[in-house]
Amino acid sequence: MTMDLFDQLPHDPWIETLAPGAVVLHHYARQQAALLFADVIAITTAAPFRHLITPGGYRMSVAMSNCGQVGWVSDKQGYRYSSIDPLTEKSWPAIPARLMTLAVDAAQQAGFSQFEPDACLINRYEAGAKLSLHQDKDELDLRQLIVSVSLGLAAVFQFGGLAREAKCLRVLLTEGDVVVWGGPSRLNYHGVLPLKAGFSATTGAYRINLTFRRTR
């Protein structure tokens, strides 16, 4: 699926299956988008966006923050979860009730019960920012699923297989779309193609991605 097909997409909520255990809940959170973004503003006022440095010394194009009991961080020492924000030297803000409810409800809608995230990674994309193909494997219990919510500008999400070389599906994610994956697809490679410039009534020139995880 490409950006050229945007006008042909259904406007009502619908579910797209990507692989066993992986679905897109299209438009699932669209009506809440402005309120969800207000929560993001509150979180990132306390824990500002920053561009992390990879262990290899590269600056990530995506700006990032966190909320929850722990947050995901990266530097020359490696990728890891930390209970302290290294920028502010304080605990991360708690996950707001509205965000927690959304993550739990979306997981149930996708067929996963009893999901209780303890971390929410918040990524901010500007034009040209991307996320290379990767696996989410810094969590202690890899049986726990991932819930990913899109706000603002549309982006092309890539969802592959258990090997980096596996063919990827390309899915256009628009505001309010929620991707949920776990079970046999939990370690599938995924990423985001470079963001195209645009304007969103909710987020302006940005795409915001909220990724909920159970890390322990």
Coordinates of N, CA and C in Angstrom, one line a residue:
M1 N 0.8 -1.2 0.0 CA 0.0 0.0 0.0 C 0.9 1.2 0.0
T2 N 0.5 2.3 -0.8 CA 1.4 3.5 -0.8 C 0.5 4.7 -0.5
M3 N 1.2 5.9 -0.4 CA 0.5 7.1 -0.1 C -0.5 7.5 -1.2
D4 N -0.2 7.0 -2.5 CA -1.1 7.3 -3.6 C -2.5 6.7 -3.4
L5 N -2.7 5.7 -2.5 CA -3.9 5.1 -2.3 C -4.7 5.7 -1.1
F6 N -4.2 6.8 -0.6 CA -4.8 7.4 0.6 C -6.3 7.6 0.4
D7 N -6.7 8.3 -0.7 CA -8.1 8.6 -0.9 C -9.0 7.4 -1.1
Q8 N -8.4 6.3 -1.3 CA -9.2 5.1 -1.6 C -9.5 4.3 -0.3
L9 N -8.8 4.7 0.8 CA -9.0 3.9 2.0 C -10.3 4.1 2.6
P10 N -10.9 3.0 3.3 CA -12.2 3.2 4.0 C -12.0 4.2 5.1
H11 N -13.1 4.9 5.4 CA -13.1 5.9 6.5 C -13.6 5.4 7.8
D12 N -14.3 4.3 7.8 CA -14.8 3.7 9.1 C -13.8 2.7 9.6
P13 N -13.8 2.4 10.9 CA -12.8 1.5 11.5 C -12.9 0.1 10.9
W14 N -11.7 -0.4 10.6 CA -11.6 -1.7 10.0 C -10.3 -2.4 10.5
I15 N -10.3 -3.7 10.4 CA -9.1 -4.5 10.9 C -8.4 -5.1 9.7
E16 N -7.1 -4.9 9.6 CA -6.2 -5.5 8.6 C -5.3 -6.5 9.3
T17 N -5.2 -7.7 8.8 CA -4.3 -8.7 9.3 C -3.0 -8.6 8.6
L18 N -1.9 -8.5 9.3 CA -0.6 -8.5 8.7 C 0.1 -9.9 8.7
A19 N -0.1 -10.6 9.8 CA 0.5 -11.9 10.0 C -0.1 -12.5 11.2
P20 N 0.1 -13.8 11.5 CA -0.5 -14.4 12.7 C -0.1 -13.7 13.9
G21 N -1.1 -13.1 14.6 CA -0.8 -12.4 15.8 C -0.5 -10.9 15.6
A22 N -0.7 -10.4 14.4 CA -0.4 -9.0 14.0 C -1.5 -8.4 13.2
V23 N -2.1 -7.3 13.7 CA -3.2 -6.7 13.0 C -3.0 -5.1 13.1
V24 N -3.7 -4.5 12.2 CA -3.8 -3.0 12.2 C -5.3 -2.7 12.5
L25 N -5.6 -2.0 13.6 CA -6.9 -1.5 13.9 C -7.0 -0.1 13.3
H26 N -7.4 0.0 12.0 CA -7.4 1.2 11.4 C -8.5 2.2 12.0
H27 N -8.1 3.4 12.2 CA -9.0 4.5 12.7 C -9.5 4.2 14.1
Y28 N -8.9 3.3 14.8 CA -9.4 2.9 16.1 C -9.4 4.0 17.1
A29 N -8.4 4.9 17.1 CA -8.3 6.0 18.1 C -8.4 7.3 17.5
R30 N -9.0 7.4 16.3 CA -9.0 8.7 15.6 C -9.9 9.7 16.3
Q31 N -11.0 9.3 16.9 CA -11.8 10.3 17.6 C -11.2 10.9 18.8
Q32 N -10.2 10.2 19.4 CA -9.5 10.6 20.6 C -8.2 11.4 20.3
A33 N -7.9 11.5 19.0 CA -6.5 12.0 18.7 C -6.1 13.3 19.4
A34 N -7.0 14.3 19.4 CA -6.7 15.6 20.0 C -6.4 15.4 21.5
L35 N -7.2 14.6 22.2 CA -7.0 14.4 23.6 C -5.7 13.6 23.9
L36 N -5.4 12.6 23.0 CA -4.2 11.8 23.2 C -3.0 12.7 23.0
F37 N -3.1 13.6 22.0 CA -1.9 14.5 21.8 C -1.8 15.5 22.9
A38 N -2.8 15.9 23.6 CA -2.7 16.8 24.7 C -2.0 16.0 25.8
D39 N -2.2 14.7 26.0 CA -1.4 14.0 27.0 C 0.0 13.9 26.6
V40 N 0.3 13.8 25.3 CA 1.7 13.8 24.8 C 2.4 15.1 25.2
I41 N 1.7 16.2 25.0 CA 2.3 17.5 25.3 C 2.6 17.6 26.8
A42 N 1.7 17.1 27.6 CA 1.9 17.2 29.1 C 3.2 16.3 29.4
I43 N 3.3 15.1 28.8 CA 4.4 14.2 29.1 C 5.7 14.9 28.7
T44 N 5.7 15.4 27.5 CA 7.0 15.9 27.0 C 7.4 17.3 27.5
T45 N 6.4 17.9 28.2 CA 6.8 19.1 28.9 C 7.7 18.7 30.1
A46 N 7.4 17.6 30.7 CA 8.1 17.1 31.9 C 9.4 16.3 31.4
A47 N 9.3 15.6 30.3 CA 10.4 14.8 29.8 C 10.5 15.1 28.3
P48 N 11.3 16.2 28.0 CA 11.3 16.7 26.6 C 11.8 15.7 25.6
F49 N 11.3 15.9 24.4 CA 11.9 15.1 23.3 C 13.4 15.4 23.1
R50 N 14.1 14.3 22.7 CA 15.5 14.4 22.5 C 15.9 13.4 21.4
H51 N 17.0 13.6 20.7 CA 17.5 12.7 19.7 C 18.6 11.8 20.3
L52 N 18.2 10.5 20.5 CA 19.2 9.6 21.2 C 20.3 9.3 20.3
I53 N 21.4 8.9 20.9 CA 22.6 8.4 20.2 C 22.7 6.9 20.2
T54 N 22.9 6.2 19.1 CA 22.9 4.8 19.1 C 24.3 4.3 19.7
P55 N 24.4 3.0 20.0 CA 25.7 2.5 20.5 C 26.8 2.7 19.5
G56 N 26.5 2.8 18.2 CA 27.5 3.1 17.2 C 27.9 4.5 17.0
G57 N 27.2 5.4 17.8 CA 27.5 6.8 17.8 C 26.7 7.7 16.8
Y58 N 25.6 7.1 16.3 CA 24.8 7.8 15.3 C 23.6 8.5 16.0
R59 N 23.3 9.7 15.5 CA 22.1 10.4 16.1 C 20.9 9.9 15.4
M60 N 19.9 9.5 16.2 CA 18.6 9.0 15.6 C 17.8 10.1 15.0
S61 N 17.2 9.9 13.8 CA 16.5 11.0 13.2 C 15.1 11.2 13.9
V62 N 14.6 10.2 14.6 CA 13.4 10.3 15.3 C 13.7 10.9 16.7
A63 N 12.9 11.9 17.1 CA 13.0 12.5 18.5 C 12.2 11.6 19.4
M64 N 12.6 11.5 20.7 CA 12.0 10.5 21.5 C 11.8 11.0 23.0
S65 N 10.8 10.5 23.6 CA 10.6 10.6 25.1 C 9.9 9.3 25.5
N66 N 9.5 9.3 26.8 CA 8.9 8.1 27.4 C 8.0 8.5 28.5
C67 N 7.1 7.6 28.9 CA 6.3 7.7 30.1 C 6.1 6.3 30.6
G68 N 5.9 6.2 31.9 CA 5.7 4.8 32.5 C 6.7 4.6 33.6
Q69 N 6.7 3.4 34.1 CA 7.7 3.0 35.2 C 9.1 3.0 34.7
V70 N 9.3 2.7 33.4 CA 10.7 2.8 32.8 C 10.5 3.4 31.5
G71 N 11.7 3.9 30.9 CA 11.7 4.4 29.6 C 12.9 3.8 28.8
W72 N 12.7 3.7 27.5 CA 13.8 3.2 26.6 C 14.8 4.3 26.3
V73 N 16.1 3.9 26.5 CA 17.1 4.9 26.3 C 18.2 4.2 25.5
S74 N 19.1 5.1 24.8 CA 20.2 4.6 24.0 C 21.3 5.5 24.1
D75 N 22.5 5.0 24.2 CA 23.7 5.8 24.2 C 24.9 4.8 23.8
K76 N 26.1 5.3 23.9 CA 27.2 4.4 23.5 C 27.4 3.2 24.4
Q77 N 26.7 3.2 25.5 CA 26.7 2.0 26.4 C 25.7 0.9 26.0
G78 N 24.8 1.3 25.1 CA 23.8 0.3 24.6 C 22.4 0.7 24.7
Y79 N 21.5 -0.2 24.2 CA 20.0 0.0 24.3 C 19.6 -0.6 25.7
R80 N 18.7 0.1 26.4 CA 18.2 -0.5 27.6 C 17.0 0.3 28.1
Y81 N 16.3 -0.2 29.2 CA 15.3 0.5 29.9 C 15.8 1.0 31.2
S82 N 15.4 2.2 31.5 CA 15.8 2.9 32.7 C 14.7 3.5 33.4
S83 N 14.7 3.5 34.8 CA 13.6 4.1 35.5 C 13.8 5.6 35.7
I84 N 15.0 6.1 35.3 CA 15.3 7.5 35.4 C 15.6 8.1 34.0
D85 N 15.0 9.2 33.8 CA 15.3 10.0 32.5 C 16.7 10.6 32.6
P86 N 17.6 10.1 31.8 CA 19.0 10.7 31.8 C 19.1 12.1 31.5
L87 N 18.1 12.7 30.9 CA 18.1 14.1 30.5 C 17.7 15.0 31.7
T88 N 16.6 14.6 32.5 CA 16.2 15.4 33.6 C 16.7 14.8 34.9
E89 N 17.2 13.6 34.9 CA 17.6 12.9 36.1 C 16.5 12.7 37.1
K90 N 15.2 12.6 36.6 CA 14.0 12.3 37.4 C 13.3 11.1 36.8
S91 N 12.4 10.6 37.6 CA 11.5 9.5 37.1 C 10.7 10.0 35.9
W92 N 10.4 9.0 35.0 CA 9.6 9.4 33.9 C 8.2 9.7 34.3
P93 N 7.4 10.5 33.6 CA 6.0 10.8 33.9 C 5.2 9.4 33.9
A94 N 4.2 9.3 34.7 CA 3.4 8.1 34.6 C 2.6 8.1 33.3
I95 N 2.2 6.9 32.9 CA 1.3 6.7 31.8 C -0.1 7.3 32.1
P96 N -0.5 8.3 31.4 CA -1.9 8.8 31.7 C -3.0 7.8 31.6
A97 N -4.0 7.9 32.3 CA -5.1 6.9 32.3 C -5.7 6.7 31.0
R98 N -5.9 7.8 30.2 CA -6.5 7.7 28.9 C -5.6 6.8 27.9
L99 N -4.3 7.0 28.0 CA -3.4 6.2 27.2 C -3.4 4.8 27.6
M100 N -3.4 4.5 28.9 CA -3.4 3.2 29.4 C -4.6 2.4 29.0
T101 N -5.8 3.1 29.1 CA -7.0 2.5 28.7 C -7.0 2.2 27.2
L102 N -6.5 3.1 26.4 CA -6.5 2.8 24.9 C -5.6 1.6 24.6
A103 N -4.4 1.5 25.3 CA -3.5 0.4 25.0 C -4.2 -1.0 25.4
V104 N -4.8 -1.0 26.6 CA -5.4 -2.2 27.0 C -6.6 -2.6 26.2
D105 N -7.4 -1.7 25.8 CA -8.6 -1.9 25.0 C -8.2 -2.4 23.6
A106 N -7.2 -1.7 23.0 CA -6.8 -2.1 21.7 C -6.2 -3.5 21.7
A107 N -5.5 -3.9 22.7 CA -4.9 -5.3 22.8 C -6.1 -6.3 22.9
Q108 N -7.1 -6.0 23.6 CA -8.3 -6.9 23.7 C -9.0 -7.0 22.4
Q109 N -9.1 -5.9 21.7 CA -9.7 -5.9 20.4 C -9.0 -6.8 19.4
A110 N -7.6 -6.8 19.6 CA -6.8 -7.6 18.7 C -6.7 -9.1 19.1
G111 N -7.4 -9.4 20.2 CA -7.4 -10.8 20.7 C -6.4 -11.1 21.8
F112 N -5.8 -10.1 22.4 CA -4.8 -10.3 23.5 C -5.4 -9.7 24.8
S113 N -5.6 -10.6 25.8 CA -6.2 -10.1 27.1 C -5.1 -9.9 28.1
Q114 N -5.4 -9.2 29.1 CA -4.5 -9.0 30.3 C -3.2 -8.3 29.9
F115 N -3.2 -7.4 29.0 CA -2.0 -6.6 28.7 C -1.9 -5.5 29.7
E116 N -0.8 -5.3 30.4 CA -0.6 -4.3 31.3 C 0.8 -3.6 31.0
P117 N 0.8 -2.6 30.1 CA 2.1 -2.0 29.8 C 2.7 -1.2 31.0
D118 N 4.0 -1.3 31.1 CA 4.7 -0.5 32.1 C 5.5 0.6 31.5
A119 N 5.5 0.7 30.1 CA 6.3 1.7 29.4 C 5.6 2.1 28.2
C120 N 5.7 3.4 27.8 CA 5.2 3.9 26.6 C 6.3 4.8 26.0
L121 N 6.8 4.3 24.8 CA 7.8 5.1 24.1 C 7.1 6.0 23.2
I122 N 7.5 7.3 23.1 CA 6.9 8.3 22.3 C 7.9 8.8 21.3
N123 N 7.6 8.6 20.0 CA 8.5 9.0 19.0 C 7.9 10.1 18.2
R124 N 8.7 11.1 17.9 CA 8.2 12.3 17.0 C 9.0 12.3 15.7
Y125 N 8.3 12.2 14.6 CA 8.9 12.2 13.3 C 8.7 13.5 12.6
E126 N 9.7 14.0 12.0 CA 9.6 15.2 11.2 C 9.9 14.8 9.8
A127 N 9.7 15.6 8.8 CA 9.9 15.2 7.4 C 11.3 14.6 7.2
G128 N 11.4 13.5 6.6 CA 12.7 12.8 6.4 C 13.1 11.8 7.5
A129 N 12.5 11.9 8.6 CA 12.8 11.0 9.7 C 12.3 9.6 9.4
K130 N 13.0 8.6 9.9 CA 12.6 7.2 9.6 C 13.1 6.3 10.7
L131 N 12.6 5.1 10.7 CA 13.0 4.0 11.6 C 13.4 2.8 10.8
S132 N 14.7 2.5 10.9 CA 15.2 1.3 10.1 C 14.6 0.0 10.7
L133 N 14.6 -1.0 9.8 CA 14.1 -2.3 10.2 C 14.8 -2.8 11.5
H134 N 14.0 -3.3 12.4 CA 14.6 -3.7 13.7 C 13.6 -4.7 14.4
Q135 N 14.1 -5.4 15.4 CA 13.2 -6.2 16.3 C 13.1 -5.5 17.6
D136 N 12.0 -5.6 18.3 CA 11.9 -5.1 19.7 C 12.2 -6.3 20.6
K137 N 13.4 -6.3 21.2 CA 13.8 -7.4 22.0 C 14.6 -7.0 23.2
D138 N 14.4 -5.8 23.7 CA 15.0 -5.3 24.9 C 14.2 -5.6 26.1
E139 N 13.0 -6.2 25.9 CA 12.1 -6.5 27.0 C 12.5 -7.9 27.6
L140 N 12.2 -8.1 28.9 CA 12.6 -9.4 29.5 C 11.7 -10.5 29.1
D141 N 10.4 -10.2 28.9 CA 9.4 -11.3 28.6 C 8.9 -11.0 27.1
L142 N 9.5 -11.7 26.2 CA 9.2 -11.5 24.8 C 7.8 -12.1 24.4
R143 N 7.1 -12.7 25.4 CA 5.8 -13.2 25.1 C 4.8 -12.0 25.1
Q144 N 5.2 -10.9 25.7 CA 4.3 -9.7 25.8 C 4.3 -9.0 24.5
L145 N 3.1 -8.5 24.2 CA 2.8 -7.9 22.8 C 3.3 -6.5 22.8
I146 N 3.1 -5.9 21.6 CA 3.4 -4.5 21.4 C 2.1 -3.8 20.9
V147 N 1.8 -2.6 21.4 CA 0.7 -1.8 20.9 C 1.2 -0.5 20.4
S148 N 1.0 -0.1 19.2 CA 1.6 1.1 18.6 C 0.5 2.0 18.0
V149 N 0.4 3.2 18.5 CA -0.6 4.2 18.1 C 0.0 5.3 17.3
S150 N -0.7 5.6 16.1 CA -0.2 6.7 15.3 C -1.1 7.9 15.4
L151 N -0.5 9.1 15.5 CA -1.1 10.4 15.5 C -0.5 11.3 14.5
G152 N -1.3 12.2 13.9 CA -0.7 13.2 13.0 C -0.5 12.7 11.6
L153 N 0.6 13.1 11.0 CA 0.9 12.8 9.6 C 0.9 11.3 9.4
A154 N 0.5 10.9 8.2 CA 0.5 9.5 7.7 C 1.9 9.1 7.5
A155 N 2.2 7.8 7.7 CA 3.5 7.2 7.4 C 3.3 5.8 6.9
V156 N 4.4 5.3 6.2 CA 4.4 4.0 5.6 C 5.1 3.1 6.6
F157 N 4.4 2.1 7.2 CA 5.0 1.2 8.1 C 5.4 -0.1 7.4
Q158 N 6.5 -0.6 7.7 CA 7.0 -1.8 7.1 C 6.9 -2.9 8.2
F159 N 6.3 -4.1 7.8 CA 6.2 -5.2 8.7 C 6.7 -6.4 7.9
G160 N 7.9 -7.0 8.4 CA 8.5 -8.1 7.8 C 8.3 -9.4 8.5
G161 N 9.4 -10.2 8.5 CA 9.4 -11.5 9.1 C 10.4 -11.6 10.2
L162 N 10.8 -12.9 10.6 CA 11.7 -13.1 11.6 C 13.2 -12.9 11.2
A163 N 13.4 -12.8 9.9 CA 14.7 -12.5 9.3 C 14.7 -11.1 8.7
R164 N 15.8 -10.4 8.8 CA 15.8 -9.0 8.3 C 15.6 -9.0 6.7
E165 N 16.0 -10.1 6.1 CA 15.9 -10.2 4.6 C 14.5 -10.6 4.2
A166 N 13.6 -10.9 5.1 CA 12.2 -11.3 4.7 C 11.5 -10.2 4.0
K167 N 10.7 -10.5 3.1 CA 9.9 -9.5 2.4 C 9.0 -8.7 3.3
C168 N 8.9 -7.4 3.2 CA 8.1 -6.6 4.1 C 6.8 -6.2 3.4
L169 N 5.7 -6.2 4.2 CA 4.5 -5.6 3.8 C 4.6 -4.1 4.1
R170 N 4.0 -3.3 3.3 CA 4.0 -1.8 3.5 C 2.6 -1.4 3.7
V171 N 2.4 -0.7 4.8 CA 1.0 -0.4 5.3 C 1.0 1.1 5.5
L172 N 0.0 1.8 4.9 CA -0.1 3.2 5.2 C -0.9 3.4 6.6
L173 N -0.2 4.0 7.5 CA -0.8 4.3 8.8 C -1.2 5.8 8.9
T174 N -2.5 6.0 9.2 CA -3.0 7.4 9.3 C -3.4 7.6 10.7
E175 N -3.8 8.8 11.0 CA -4.1 9.2 12.4 C -5.1 8.3 13.0
G176 N -4.8 7.8 14.2 CA -5.7 6.9 15.0 C -5.6 5.4 14.7
D177 N -4.7 5.1 13.7 CA -4.4 3.7 13.5 C -3.6 3.1 14.6
V178 N -3.9 1.8 15.0 CA -3.2 1.1 16.1 C -2.8 -0.2 15.5
V179 N -1.5 -0.4 15.6 CA -0.9 -1.7 15.2 C -0.6 -2.5 16.5
V180 N -1.1 -3.8 16.5 CA -0.9 -4.7 17.6 C -0.2 -5.9 17.1
W181 N 0.9 -6.3 17.7 CA 1.5 -7.6 17.3 C 2.1 -8.3 18.5
G182 N 2.0 -9.6 18.5 CA 2.5 -10.5 19.5 C 2.5 -11.9 19.1
G183 N 2.6 -12.9 20.0 CA 2.5 -14.3 19.6 C 3.6 -14.6 18.6
P184 N 3.3 -15.3 17.5 CA 4.3 -15.8 16.6 C 5.0 -14.6 15.8
S185 N 4.3 -13.4 15.8 CA 4.9 -12.3 15.1 C 5.6 -11.3 16.0
R186 N 5.8 -11.6 17.3 CA 6.3 -10.7 18.3 C 7.7 -10.2 17.9
L187 N 8.5 -11.0 17.3 CA 9.9 -10.6 17.0 C 10.1 -10.3 15.5
N188 N 9.0 -10.0 14.8 CA 9.1 -9.7 13.4 C 9.8 -8.3 13.2
Y189 N 10.6 -8.2 12.2 CA 11.3 -7.0 11.9 C 10.2 -6.0 11.4
H190 N 10.4 -4.7 11.8 CA 9.5 -3.7 11.4 C 10.2 -2.3 11.3
G191 N 9.6 -1.4 10.7 CA 10.3 0.0 10.6 C 9.3 1.0 9.9
V192 N 9.8 2.2 9.7 CA 9.0 3.2 9.1 C 9.8 3.9 8.0
L193 N 9.3 4.0 6.8 CA 9.9 4.7 5.8 C 10.0 6.2 6.0
P194 N 11.0 6.9 5.4 CA 11.1 8.4 5.6 C 9.8 9.1 5.5
L195 N 9.5 9.9 6.5 CA 8.2 10.7 6.5 C 8.2 11.7 5.5
K196 N 7.1 11.8 4.8 CA 6.9 12.9 3.8 C 6.4 14.1 4.5
A197 N 6.8 15.3 4.0 CA 6.4 16.6 4.6 C 4.9 16.7 4.4
G198 N 4.2 17.4 5.4 CA 2.8 17.7 5.4 C 2.4 18.4 6.6
F199 N 1.1 18.6 6.8 CA 0.5 19.3 7.9 C -0.6 18.5 8.5
S200 N -0.7 18.3 9.8 CA -1.8 17.7 10.5 C -2.5 18.7 11.4
A201 N -3.8 18.7 11.4 CA -4.5 19.6 12.2 C -4.3 19.3 13.7
T202 N -3.9 18.0 14.0 CA -3.6 17.6 15.4 C -2.2 17.9 15.8
T203 N -1.2 17.6 15.0 CA 0.2 17.6 15.4 C 1.1 18.5 14.6
G204 N 0.5 19.3 13.7 CA 1.3 20.2 12.9 C 2.1 19.4 11.8
A205 N 3.4 19.7 11.8 CA 4.3 19.1 10.8 C 4.9 17.7 11.3
Y206 N 4.3 17.1 12.3 CA 4.9 15.9 12.8 C 4.0 14.7 12.8
R207 N 4.6 13.5 12.9 CA 3.9 12.3 13.2 C 4.3 11.9 14.6
I208 N 3.4 11.5 15.4 CA 3.7 11.0 16.8 C 3.3 9.5 16.8
N209 N 4.2 8.8 17.4 CA 3.9 7.3 17.6 C 4.1 7.0 19.0
L210 N 3.1 6.3 19.6 CA 3.1 5.9 21.0 C 3.2 4.3 20.9
T211 N 4.2 3.8 21.6 CA 4.4 2.4 21.6 C 4.4 1.9 23.0
F212 N 3.4 1.0 23.3 CA 3.2 0.5 24.6 C 3.8 -0.9 24.8
R213 N 4.5 -1.1 25.9 CA 5.2 -2.4 26.1 C 5.2 -2.8 27.5
R214 N 5.3 -4.1 27.7 CA 5.5 -4.7 29.1 C 6.9 -5.1 29.1
T215 N 7.7 -4.4 29.9 CA 9.2 -4.7 29.8 C 9.7 -5.7 30.7
R216 N 8.9 -6.1 31.8 CA 9.4 -7.0 32.8 C 8.4 -8.1 33.1

